[in-house]
């Protein structure tokens, strides 16, 4: 037995001897008498075979998913896109893994080797398996660090393929692409290396301490007491750490262009003249600290490092902490406008560029005389395109009248325009998708093979209202029938907003298509969508991925069967282009006999210098703002790409609509075969392109302040705007942008516009409105029309107040809201017409016994006139004639059954196919009692009026109902007079 260290206990020595440990350097020799040769454990074939089996088992899910995803991308002809993305992830992972593994392994094994002391006894670091343990921990940490880097693959690709922006920042004179593409990489690499060095340093120190613990115990902790190997190694690592710290000050200088301090976002006077110089001083001093710490590796002297660190602390506390504050307080604040003027100008310019506000055309809007009949005649087509149907109550109506079966579902209502009889008509439409939660028998065969797709759409004009207050359909029922020549040859919807499951189409089992009377219509899939399960390997792969043994066992699956997954259109696009941010509202288009989804996508960034970040305003849960996908905190956005997805075969196409955007130019270099120019979009689809609401909301929000380009006006916030409020469903909410078909001021032709009115901050009168154009060749142009400041133009909430203050309308609303019905006030539409404004608000009624809202009235306001009529043409005519606010028009009673309850339309039947029952005759109105009548007569009369009111309410005769309530009130008042204020 060789000599051990005196500190090793006797028991431990005996245990080591019994284990066969021999020699000072840990030589392991067999015990005497054992002639068998020793074989290292890592040469065992069974061990490596076991490890290989474990690796394959744990990686099986990754292998299967990768293989099936490759098949999916190949079927869509985007395999090059997949290879680029997958390759970028793998290469990024490998580069950072190798760097992290090299740093950790080299330093930790170097520490272990230097910590092992010759001629020492039993050393902990020389025990069997310690080297493998160190390597295992190092590789695991390297794996985790590399995983974090691999998630940023797109950041590195943008860096490698970056293009110039063409506008330099005003502080450092660098092209803005430096901040969009380069600075994010430098930030990430710096933030990645810092923890790597810290982990390396802590691990190396721990290794030294473990093996030298007996020597260090009982000694005073001082630099000279440390082993020279530990001191020199740690000093080098610390020096590198401080150098990285110094590099952080260099990056912090560029980050000043994103400073939230000061009067505006971005670098201000104090940032440029105080914070930036201090950062440079700190950079130099921290570099000196790094050199002084590196000097410790040569000589154990802490004094240079202490002096350098003291200087850095003085600069950090005295300069960084006090100097900017003093400069701001005593030099900037007393002269803030003069000092900050150039920096405010920078913020205005770059914010307008970041949100593409600098191209908005500003014009004045002159207020003329009251609306005339000639104005209405000149804008007849535009007035017929005013949206009377609010998308929220209309969605409820669609679901009540046209879902037809429990397993169909309308997700939302879209707005578009179509050429109907040679005229552009604005319409509302929705896709009838499949909702399998309503299947009566949810078996595997039903869910995966038979019920595979939705069917058809529903469409109605925005102004079409039947006599019952329901929409007049252009397209309805199953199969889709059209009254305006919109032919849909492929109404099947295999890909939609709700289809998030996996199905297997074109199997031996025919698929349910749509119900027809007592029977069902079945079809077999004939499209190119899905991945063919054409081999046993593919069949096994999909069975493993989706955990479906039936896929292997079922006789319905054939080599021609196709696995359809990633069917939800948002997920489908995200799989191909995860770097594009999607609009929250895809919309479906019926074109060329097919159904095609159109989806707007955005390129965004939070790294555009000086640009004010977007902060999403608070909103109700069902509002457009609440449903946006664009995150808060961005300061650059472009609607660069529009995506089309065929609802039948799932084909996806990307069309570039903003070729000047440097971010999409970069992605075009990365994926050269992915994007198509705007000119390649078929003309039939181009006519349905629309300016996206999400982008418009963000631009409209930023334009509240950044319409002001004069620095002094902006500094004083003299002309700050806000989004006006409107009344909706008994509450107030910010008015949402809305589409209208109208000519812009100065234009003759009506076009599809997206409108947003503005009011001054803390005021309710309208001050401006902006409009975005959607029709080619003017797509994307935005106009701002500012109203004269010396004239009062009513804002939306003021119009709502005038409607409430109109006695006849207010009384009618109050009557409808009593006992059995509820008034729903739709979106207030502000329509610029010639040199004036027309305000239109639809009014819906919803019975307490029915969830079906019905459009019963239209309120129009212009100038001093407020009128409400059954239809928009009647309301416009009354407006011009200066007629009373409300005519005595009886609201049509709902169709009722024998029990007096409303009868809903039968699903699948057109409105004229609903059976109508004879209406119950209301009780005749009793005459009011004479003034000299008795108390008993008054009570009898009151009972008669009450019964008559109930009868009128049951039949929907609201006019009679109101008169009876008035008579009842008179009886009660008379009764109070006769009894001296005390009821009998």
mmCIF file of N, CA, C and O in Angstrom, residues 544-630:
data_model
loop_
_atom_site.group_PDB
_atom_site.id
_atom_site.type_symbol
_atom_site.label_atom_id
_atom_site.label_comp_id
_atom_site.label_asym_id
_atom_site.label_seq_id
_atom_site.Cartn_x
_atom_site.Cartn_y
_atom_site.Cartn_z
ATOM 1 N N UNK A 544 -47.526 6.419 -34.677
ATOM 2 C CA UNK A 544 -46.734 6.762 -33.500
ATOM 3 C C UNK A 544 -46.885 8.238 -33.147
ATOM 4 O O UNK A 544 -47.005 8.595 -31.969
ATOM 5 N N UNK A 545 -46.885 9.098 -34.149
ATOM 6 C CA UNK A 545 -46.960 10.528 -33.851
ATOM 7 C C UNK A 545 -48.279 10.905 -33.192
ATOM 8 O O UNK A 545 -48.305 11.671 -32.226
ATOM 9 N N UNK A 546 -49.385 10.375 -33.725
ATOM 10 C CA UNK A 546 -50.690 10.761 -33.199
ATOM 11 C C UNK A 546 -51.263 9.740 -32.217
ATOM 12 O O UNK A 546 -52.419 9.863 -31.822
ATOM 13 N N UNK A 547 -50.425 8.746 -31.848
ATOM 14 C CA UNK A 547 -50.824 7.742 -30.842
ATOM 15 C C UNK A 547 -52.151 7.090 -31.218
ATOM 16 O O UNK A 547 -53.085 7.019 -30.419
ATOM 17 N N UNK A 548 -52.247 6.634 -32.461
ATOM 18 C CA UNK A 548 -53.479 6.031 -32.955
ATOM 19 C C UNK A 548 -53.168 4.644 -33.521
ATOM 20 O O UNK A 548 -52.778 4.507 -34.694
ATOM 21 N N UNK A 549 -53.386 3.639 -32.703
ATOM 22 C CA UNK A 549 -53.169 2.270 -33.167
ATOM 23 C C UNK A 549 -54.168 1.890 -34.247
ATOM 24 O O UNK A 549 -53.881 1.038 -35.106
ATOM 25 N N UNK A 550 -55.346 2.504 -34.235
ATOM 26 C CA UNK A 550 -56.357 2.204 -35.254
ATOM 27 C C UNK A 550 -55.864 2.508 -36.662
ATOM 28 O O UNK A 550 -56.362 1.941 -37.638
ATOM 29 N N UNK A 551 -54.906 3.410 -36.751
ATOM 30 C CA UNK A 551 -54.366 3.745 -38.072
ATOM 31 C C UNK A 551 -53.671 2.546 -38.703
ATOM 32 O O UNK A 551 -53.628 2.416 -39.928
ATOM 33 N N UNK A 552 -53.140 1.666 -37.872
ATOM 34 C CA UNK A 552 -52.496 0.450 -38.370
ATOM 35 C C UNK A 552 -53.515 -0.684 -38.517
ATOM 36 O O UNK A 552 -53.455 -1.466 -39.466
ATOM 37 N N UNK A 553 -54.473 -0.724 -37.606
ATOM 38 C CA UNK A 553 -55.395 -1.853 -37.567
ATOM 39 C C UNK A 553 -56.584 -1.697 -38.513
ATOM 40 O O UNK A 553 -57.178 -2.692 -38.927
ATOM 41 N N UNK A 554 -56.944 -0.458 -38.854
ATOM 42 C CA UNK A 554 -58.168 -0.231 -39.621
ATOM 43 C C UNK A 554 -58.008 -0.661 -41.078
ATOM 44 O O UNK A 554 -57.006 -0.346 -41.740
ATOM 45 N N UNK A 555 -59.023 -1.357 -41.598
ATOM 46 C CA UNK A 555 -59.043 -1.742 -43.015
ATOM 47 C C UNK A 555 -59.468 -0.593 -43.911
ATOM 48 O O UNK A 555 -59.388 -0.697 -45.142
ATOM 49 N N UNK A 556 -59.968 0.511 -43.318
ATOM 50 C CA UNK A 556 -60.380 1.652 -44.125
ATOM 51 C C UNK A 556 -59.176 2.409 -44.704
ATOM 52 O O UNK A 556 -59.310 3.108 -45.704
ATOM 53 N N UNK A 557 -58.023 2.291 -44.056
ATOM 54 C CA UNK A 557 -56.836 3.032 -44.494
ATOM 55 C C UNK A 557 -56.199 2.318 -45.685
ATOM 56 O O UNK A 557 -55.914 1.120 -45.626
ATOM 57 N N UNK A 558 -55.987 3.068 -46.761
ATOM 58 C CA UNK A 558 -55.402 2.520 -47.986
ATOM 59 C C UNK A 558 -54.160 3.328 -48.358
ATOM 60 O O UNK A 558 -53.904 4.393 -47.786
ATOM 61 N N UNK A 559 -53.376 2.860 -49.311
ATOM 62 C CA UNK A 559 -52.208 3.651 -49.754
ATOM 63 C C UNK A 559 -52.580 5.014 -50.327
ATOM 64 O O UNK A 559 -51.731 5.903 -50.420
ATOM 65 N N UNK A 560 -53.857 5.189 -50.729
ATOM 66 C CA UNK A 560 -54.294 6.477 -51.273
ATOM 67 C C UNK A 560 -54.822 7.418 -50.183
ATOM 68 O O UNK A 560 -55.098 8.593 -50.449
ATOM 69 N N UNK A 561 -54.952 6.918 -48.962
ATOM 70 C CA UNK A 561 -55.455 7.741 -47.869
ATOM 71 C C UNK A 561 -54.444 8.831 -47.525
ATOM 72 O O UNK A 561 -53.227 8.602 -47.570
ATOM 73 N N UNK A 562 -54.957 10.003 -47.171
ATOM 74 C CA UNK A 562 -54.086 11.136 -46.869
ATOM 75 C C UNK A 562 -54.306 11.603 -45.435
ATOM 76 O O UNK A 562 -55.446 11.778 -45.003
ATOM 77 N N UNK A 563 -53.201 11.768 -44.753
ATOM 78 C CA UNK A 563 -53.243 12.309 -43.395
ATOM 79 C C UNK A 563 -53.252 13.829 -43.481
ATOM 80 O O UNK A 563 -52.335 14.433 -44.039
ATOM 81 N N UNK A 564 -54.302 14.431 -42.919
ATOM 82 C CA UNK A 564 -54.432 15.888 -42.924
ATOM 83 C C UNK A 564 -54.222 16.402 -41.497
ATOM 84 O O UNK A 564 -55.014 16.099 -40.603
ATOM 85 N N UNK A 565 -53.158 17.155 -41.300
ATOM 86 C CA UNK A 565 -52.901 17.768 -40.013
ATOM 87 C C UNK A 565 -52.368 19.177 -40.246
ATOM 88 O O UNK A 565 -52.141 19.571 -41.389
ATOM 89 N N UNK A 566 -52.212 19.930 -39.180
ATOM 90 C CA UNK A 566 -51.969 21.373 -39.285
ATOM 91 C C UNK A 566 -53.071 21.993 -40.153
ATOM 92 O O UNK A 566 -52.797 22.768 -41.079
ATOM 93 N N UNK A 567 -54.314 21.656 -39.837
ATOM 94 C CA UNK A 567 -55.418 22.118 -40.685
ATOM 95 C C UNK A 567 -55.939 23.501 -40.275
ATOM 96 O O UNK A 567 -56.625 24.145 -41.066
ATOM 97 N N UNK A 568 -55.669 23.905 -39.074
ATOM 98 C CA UNK A 568 -56.059 25.262 -38.674
ATOM 99 C C UNK A 568 -55.159 26.257 -39.405
ATOM 100 O O UNK A 568 -53.946 26.173 -39.336
ATOM 101 N N UNK A 569 -55.773 27.181 -40.135
ATOM 102 C CA UNK A 569 -55.003 27.985 -41.080
ATOM 103 C C UNK A 569 -53.936 28.823 -40.383
ATOM 104 O O UNK A 569 -52.843 29.022 -40.927
ATOM 105 N N UNK A 570 -54.223 29.324 -39.173
ATOM 106 C CA UNK A 570 -53.205 30.096 -38.466
ATOM 107 C C UNK A 570 -52.016 29.213 -38.116
ATOM 108 O O UNK A 570 -50.857 29.631 -38.261
ATOM 109 N N UNK A 571 -52.280 27.996 -37.658
ATOM 110 C CA UNK A 571 -51.193 27.068 -37.340
ATOM 111 C C UNK A 571 -50.437 26.662 -38.600
ATOM 112 O O UNK A 571 -49.213 26.522 -38.600
ATOM 113 N N UNK A 572 -51.175 26.491 -39.674
ATOM 114 C CA UNK A 572 -50.571 26.075 -40.938
ATOM 115 C C UNK A 572 -49.558 27.100 -41.422
ATOM 116 O O UNK A 572 -48.430 26.755 -41.816
ATOM 117 N N UNK A 573 -49.945 28.360 -41.384
ATOM 118 C CA UNK A 573 -49.032 29.426 -41.811
ATOM 119 C C UNK A 573 -47.866 29.550 -40.839
ATOM 120 O O UNK A 573 -46.718 29.767 -41.248
ATOM 121 N N UNK A 574 -48.134 29.398 -39.547
ATOM 122 C CA UNK A 574 -47.071 29.521 -38.561
ATOM 123 C C UNK A 574 -46.032 28.415 -38.699
ATOM 124 O O UNK A 574 -44.847 28.633 -38.426
ATOM 125 N N UNK A 575 -46.445 27.218 -39.118
ATOM 126 C CA UNK A 575 -45.479 26.142 -39.326
ATOM 127 C C UNK A 575 -44.491 26.493 -40.434
ATOM 128 O O UNK A 575 -43.313 26.174 -40.352
ATOM 129 N N UNK A 576 -44.986 27.169 -41.454
ATOM 130 C CA UNK A 576 -44.125 27.521 -42.586
ATOM 131 C C UNK A 576 -43.333 28.790 -42.297
ATOM 132 O O UNK A 576 -42.135 28.869 -42.594
ATOM 133 N N UNK A 577 -43.987 29.776 -41.721
ATOM 134 C CA UNK A 577 -43.347 31.083 -41.513
ATOM 135 C C UNK A 577 -43.554 31.550 -40.079
ATOM 136 O O UNK A 577 -44.347 32.459 -39.817
ATOM 137 N N UNK A 578 -42.851 30.951 -39.113
ATOM 138 C CA UNK A 578 -43.034 31.377 -37.716
ATOM 139 C C UNK A 578 -42.507 32.776 -37.439
ATOM 140 O O UNK A 578 -42.787 33.326 -36.378
ATOM 141 N N UNK A 579 -41.762 33.340 -38.357
ATOM 142 C CA UNK A 579 -41.194 34.663 -38.173
ATOM 143 C C UNK A 579 -42.162 35.774 -38.574
ATOM 144 O O UNK A 579 -41.852 36.955 -38.392
ATOM 145 N N UNK A 580 -43.328 35.428 -39.112
ATOM 146 C CA UNK A 580 -44.343 36.412 -39.465
ATOM 147 C C UNK A 580 -45.428 36.430 -38.391
ATOM 148 O O UNK A 580 -45.887 35.376 -37.947
ATOM 149 N N UNK A 581 -45.837 37.621 -37.981
ATOM 150 C CA UNK A 581 -46.910 37.770 -36.999
ATOM 151 C C UNK A 581 -48.229 37.885 -37.747
ATOM 152 O O UNK A 581 -48.355 38.680 -38.687
ATOM 153 N N UNK A 582 -49.207 37.114 -37.324
ATOM 154 C CA UNK A 582 -50.463 37.027 -38.062
ATOM 155 C C UNK A 582 -51.506 38.014 -37.549
ATOM 156 O O UNK A 582 -51.578 38.295 -36.352
ATOM 157 N N UNK A 583 -52.305 38.500 -38.478
ATOM 158 C CA UNK A 583 -53.482 39.280 -38.121
ATOM 159 C C UNK A 583 -54.495 38.369 -37.429
ATOM 160 O O UNK A 583 -54.548 37.159 -37.694
ATOM 161 N N UNK A 584 -55.295 38.940 -36.547
ATOM 162 C CA UNK A 584 -56.231 38.136 -35.762
ATOM 163 C C UNK A 584 -57.476 37.740 -36.540
ATOM 164 O O UNK A 584 -58.256 36.919 -36.046
ATOM 165 N N UNK A 585 -57.676 38.286 -37.738
ATOM 166 C CA UNK A 585 -58.945 38.060 -38.434
ATOM 167 C C UNK A 585 -58.715 37.598 -39.870
ATOM 168 O O UNK A 585 -58.797 38.403 -40.801
ATOM 169 N N UNK A 586 -58.452 36.311 -40.089
ATOM 170 C CA UNK A 586 -58.488 35.801 -41.474
ATOM 171 C C UNK A 586 -59.914 35.893 -42.012
ATOM 172 O O UNK A 586 -60.884 35.814 -41.248
ATOM 173 N N UNK A 587 -60.049 36.052 -43.301
ATOM 174 C CA UNK A 587 -61.396 36.118 -43.877
ATOM 175 C C UNK A 587 -61.458 35.236 -45.116
ATOM 176 O O UNK A 587 -60.467 35.036 -45.814
ATOM 177 N N UNK A 588 -62.645 34.689 -45.358
ATOM 178 C CA UNK A 588 -62.810 33.735 -46.449
ATOM 179 C C UNK A 588 -63.383 34.438 -47.669
ATOM 180 O O UNK A 588 -64.193 35.371 -47.553
ATOM 181 N N UNK A 589 -62.929 33.992 -48.831
ATOM 182 C CA UNK A 589 -63.332 34.600 -50.102
ATOM 183 C C UNK A 589 -63.869 33.509 -51.017
ATOM 184 O O UNK A 589 -63.238 32.447 -51.158
ATOM 185 N N UNK A 590 -65.020 33.743 -51.604
ATOM 186 C CA UNK A 590 -65.572 32.849 -52.617
ATOM 187 C C UNK A 590 -65.154 33.378 -53.984
ATOM 188 O O UNK A 590 -65.615 34.443 -54.416
ATOM 189 N N UNK A 591 -64.251 32.645 -54.654
ATOM 190 C CA UNK A 591 -63.675 33.140 -55.891
ATOM 191 C C UNK A 591 -63.391 31.959 -56.812
ATOM 192 O O UNK A 591 -62.901 30.914 -56.368
ATOM 193 N N UNK A 592 -63.719 32.110 -58.072
ATOM 194 C CA UNK A 592 -63.433 31.096 -59.091
ATOM 195 C C UNK A 592 -63.999 29.733 -58.704
ATOM 196 O O UNK A 592 -63.388 28.688 -58.972
ATOM 197 N N UNK A 593 -65.141 29.729 -58.057
ATOM 198 C CA UNK A 593 -65.797 28.487 -57.685
ATOM 199 C C UNK A 593 -65.218 27.808 -56.465
ATOM 200 O O UNK A 593 -65.636 26.700 -56.110
ATOM 201 N N UNK A 594 -64.247 28.430 -55.803
ATOM 202 C CA UNK A 594 -63.603 27.837 -54.641
ATOM 203 C C UNK A 594 -63.702 28.783 -53.453
ATOM 204 O O UNK A 594 -64.041 29.971 -53.605
ATOM 205 N N UNK A 595 -63.363 28.257 -52.279
ATOM 206 C CA UNK A 595 -63.279 29.064 -51.069
ATOM 207 C C UNK A 595 -61.811 29.190 -50.687
ATOM 208 O O UNK A 595 -61.096 28.190 -50.552
ATOM 209 N N UNK A 596 -61.350 30.413 -50.516
ATOM 210 C CA UNK A 596 -59.942 30.688 -50.231
ATOM 211 C C UNK A 596 -59.879 31.623 -49.024
ATOM 212 O O UNK A 596 -60.577 32.644 -48.968
ATOM 213 N N UNK A 597 -59.025 31.264 -48.071
ATOM 214 C CA UNK A 597 -58.787 32.136 -46.919
ATOM 215 C C UNK A 597 -57.710 33.151 -47.260
ATOM 216 O O UNK A 597 -56.720 32.818 -47.907
ATOM 217 N N UNK A 598 -57.900 34.383 -46.798
ATOM 218 C CA UNK A 598 -56.874 35.411 -46.933
ATOM 219 C C UNK A 598 -56.462 35.855 -45.530
ATOM 220 O O UNK A 598 -57.309 36.123 -44.676
ATOM 221 N N UNK A 599 -55.157 35.908 -45.312
ATOM 222 C CA UNK A 599 -54.609 36.214 -43.994
ATOM 223 C C UNK A 599 -53.492 37.237 -44.139
ATOM 224 O O UNK A 599 -52.537 37.021 -44.889
ATOM 225 N N UNK A 600 -53.620 38.346 -43.411
ATOM 226 C CA UNK A 600 -52.566 39.355 -43.391
ATOM 227 C C UNK A 600 -51.521 38.975 -42.364
ATOM 228 O O UNK A 600 -51.849 38.497 -41.268
ATOM 229 N N UNK A 601 -50.260 39.186 -42.698
ATOM 230 C CA UNK A 601 -49.168 38.940 -41.760
ATOM 231 C C UNK A 601 -48.267 40.167 -41.717
ATOM 232 O O UNK A 601 -48.235 40.974 -42.652
ATOM 233 N N UNK A 602 -47.529 40.273 -40.616
ATOM 234 C CA UNK A 602 -46.722 41.467 -40.370
ATOM 235 C C UNK A 602 -45.271 41.091 -40.058
ATOM 236 O O UNK A 602 -44.996 40.034 -39.488
ATOM 237 N N UNK A 603 -44.374 41.969 -40.438
ATOM 238 C CA UNK A 603 -43.011 41.942 -39.908
ATOM 239 C C UNK A 603 -42.956 43.014 -38.831
ATOM 240 O O UNK A 603 -43.370 44.159 -39.058
ATOM 241 N N UNK A 604 -42.445 42.649 -37.663
ATOM 242 C CA UNK A 604 -42.418 43.576 -36.537
ATOM 243 C C UNK A 604 -41.023 43.592 -35.925
ATOM 244 O O UNK A 604 -40.214 42.702 -36.162
ATOM 245 N N UNK A 605 -40.768 44.609 -35.126
ATOM 246 C CA UNK A 605 -39.513 44.701 -34.395
ATOM 247 C C UNK A 605 -39.715 45.649 -33.220
ATOM 248 O O UNK A 605 -40.572 46.545 -33.274
ATOM 249 N N UNK A 606 -38.933 45.435 -32.182
ATOM 250 C CA UNK A 606 -38.882 46.367 -31.051
ATOM 251 C C UNK A 606 -37.539 47.082 -31.027
ATOM 252 O O UNK A 606 -37.172 47.664 -30.007
ATOM 253 N N UNK A 607 -36.827 47.060 -32.158
ATOM 254 C CA UNK A 607 -35.453 47.559 -32.212
ATOM 255 C C UNK A 607 -35.271 48.668 -33.241
ATOM 256 O O UNK A 607 -34.174 48.824 -33.798
ATOM 257 N N UNK A 608 -36.317 49.442 -33.480
ATOM 258 C CA UNK A 608 -36.178 50.568 -34.394
ATOM 259 C C UNK A 608 -35.851 51.804 -33.552
ATOM 260 O O UNK A 608 -36.601 52.151 -32.634
ATOM 261 N N UNK A 609 -34.729 52.466 -33.816
ATOM 262 C CA UNK A 609 -34.275 53.535 -32.915
ATOM 263 C C UNK A 609 -35.244 54.703 -32.845
ATOM 264 O O UNK A 609 -35.860 55.080 -33.849
ATOM 265 N N UNK A 610 -35.387 55.231 -31.643
ATOM 266 C CA UNK A 610 -36.165 56.442 -31.372
ATOM 267 C C UNK A 610 -37.676 56.272 -31.547
ATOM 268 O O UNK A 610 -38.433 57.198 -31.275
ATOM 269 N N UNK A 611 -38.145 55.132 -32.000
ATOM 270 C CA UNK A 611 -39.559 54.955 -32.277
ATOM 271 C C UNK A 611 -40.314 54.600 -31.000
ATOM 272 O O UNK A 611 -39.920 53.685 -30.275
ATOM 273 N N UNK A 612 -41.400 55.299 -30.738
ATOM 274 C CA UNK A 612 -42.198 55.108 -29.529
ATOM 275 C C UNK A 612 -42.864 53.732 -29.540
ATOM 276 O O UNK A 612 -43.586 53.393 -30.471
ATOM 277 N N UNK A 613 -42.647 52.896 -28.509
ATOM 278 C CA UNK A 613 -43.286 51.566 -28.495
ATOM 279 C C UNK A 613 -44.809 51.672 -28.417
ATOM 280 O O UNK A 613 -45.356 52.593 -27.807
ATOM 281 N N UNK A 614 -45.438 50.702 -29.027
ATOM 282 C CA UNK A 614 -46.902 50.627 -28.996
ATOM 283 C C UNK A 614 -47.349 49.933 -27.718
ATOM 284 O O UNK A 614 -46.848 48.852 -27.372
ATOM 285 N N UNK A 615 -48.264 50.552 -27.004
ATOM 286 C CA UNK A 615 -48.842 49.969 -25.802
ATOM 287 C C UNK A 615 -50.328 49.752 -26.075
ATOM 288 O O UNK A 615 -51.060 50.707 -26.338
ATOM 289 N N UNK A 616 -50.739 48.493 -26.036
ATOM 290 C CA UNK A 616 -52.119 48.168 -26.358
ATOM 291 C C UNK A 616 -53.066 48.760 -25.316
ATOM 292 O O UNK A 616 -52.893 48.540 -24.113
ATOM 293 N N UNK A 617 -54.074 49.520 -25.738
ATOM 294 C CA UNK A 617 -55.011 50.103 -24.770
ATOM 295 C C UNK A 617 -55.908 49.033 -24.172
ATOM 296 O O UNK A 617 -56.094 47.958 -24.760
ATOM 297 N N UNK A 618 -56.476 49.284 -22.995
ATOM 298 C CA UNK A 618 -57.407 48.303 -22.410
ATOM 299 C C UNK A 618 -58.629 48.156 -23.283
ATOM 300 O O UNK A 618 -59.073 49.098 -23.942
ATOM 301 N N UNK A 619 -59.192 46.947 -23.300
ATOM 302 C CA UNK A 619 -60.337 46.674 -24.171
ATOM 303 C C UNK A 619 -61.179 45.570 -23.554
ATOM 304 O O UNK A 619 -60.726 44.807 -22.704
ATOM 305 N N UNK A 620 -62.436 45.503 -23.990
ATOM 306 C CA UNK A 620 -63.319 44.435 -23.546
ATOM 307 C C UNK A 620 -62.882 43.128 -24.197
ATOM 308 O O UNK A 620 -62.169 43.113 -25.201
ATOM 309 N N UNK A 621 -63.334 42.020 -23.642
ATOM 310 C CA UNK A 621 -62.849 40.708 -24.080
ATOM 311 C C UNK A 621 -63.247 40.382 -25.509
ATOM 312 O O UNK A 621 -62.557 39.613 -26.174
ATOM 313 N N UNK A 622 -64.345 40.926 -26.006
ATOM 314 C CA UNK A 622 -64.798 40.578 -27.350
ATOM 315 C C UNK A 622 -64.468 41.659 -28.372
ATOM 316 O O UNK A 622 -64.976 41.637 -29.483
ATOM 317 N N UNK A 623 -63.615 42.609 -28.009
ATOM 318 C CA UNK A 623 -63.308 43.690 -28.928
ATOM 319 C C UNK A 623 -62.176 43.296 -29.859
ATOM 320 O O UNK A 623 -61.449 42.327 -29.633
ATOM 321 N N UNK A 624 -62.018 44.076 -30.931
ATOM 322 C CA UNK A 624 -60.953 43.825 -31.890
ATOM 323 C C UNK A 624 -59.582 43.996 -31.253
ATOM 324 O O UNK A 624 -58.659 43.223 -31.517
ATOM 325 N N UNK A 625 -59.418 44.999 -30.391
ATOM 326 C CA UNK A 625 -58.124 45.242 -29.753
ATOM 327 C C UNK A 625 -57.731 44.058 -28.882
ATOM 328 O O UNK A 625 -56.575 43.619 -28.878
ATOM 329 N N UNK A 626 -58.695 43.507 -28.135
ATOM 330 C CA UNK A 626 -58.381 42.399 -27.233
ATOM 331 C C UNK A 626 -57.944 41.153 -27.985
ATOM 332 O O UNK A 626 -57.188 40.334 -27.454
ATOM 333 N N UNK A 627 -58.397 40.989 -29.212
ATOM 334 C CA UNK A 627 -58.096 39.777 -29.978
ATOM 335 C C UNK A 627 -56.863 39.908 -30.863
ATOM 336 O O UNK A 627 -56.535 38.979 -31.606
ATOM 337 N N UNK A 628 -56.174 41.022 -30.787
ATOM 338 C CA UNK A 628 -55.007 41.220 -31.639
ATOM 339 C C UNK A 628 -53.884 40.254 -31.283
ATOM 340 O O UNK A 628 -53.677 39.926 -30.114
ATOM 341 N N UNK A 629 -53.147 39.813 -32.306
ATOM 342 C CA UNK A 629 -51.976 38.972 -32.098
ATOM 343 C C UNK A 629 -50.694 39.777 -31.971
ATOM 344 O O UNK A 629 -49.685 39.266 -31.477
ATOM 345 N N UNK A 630 -50.709 41.012 -32.424
ATOM 346 C CA UNK A 630 -49.503 41.841 -32.383
ATOM 347 C C UNK A 630 -49.232 42.221 -30.930
ATOM 348 O O UNK A 630 -50.093 42.759 -30.251
#
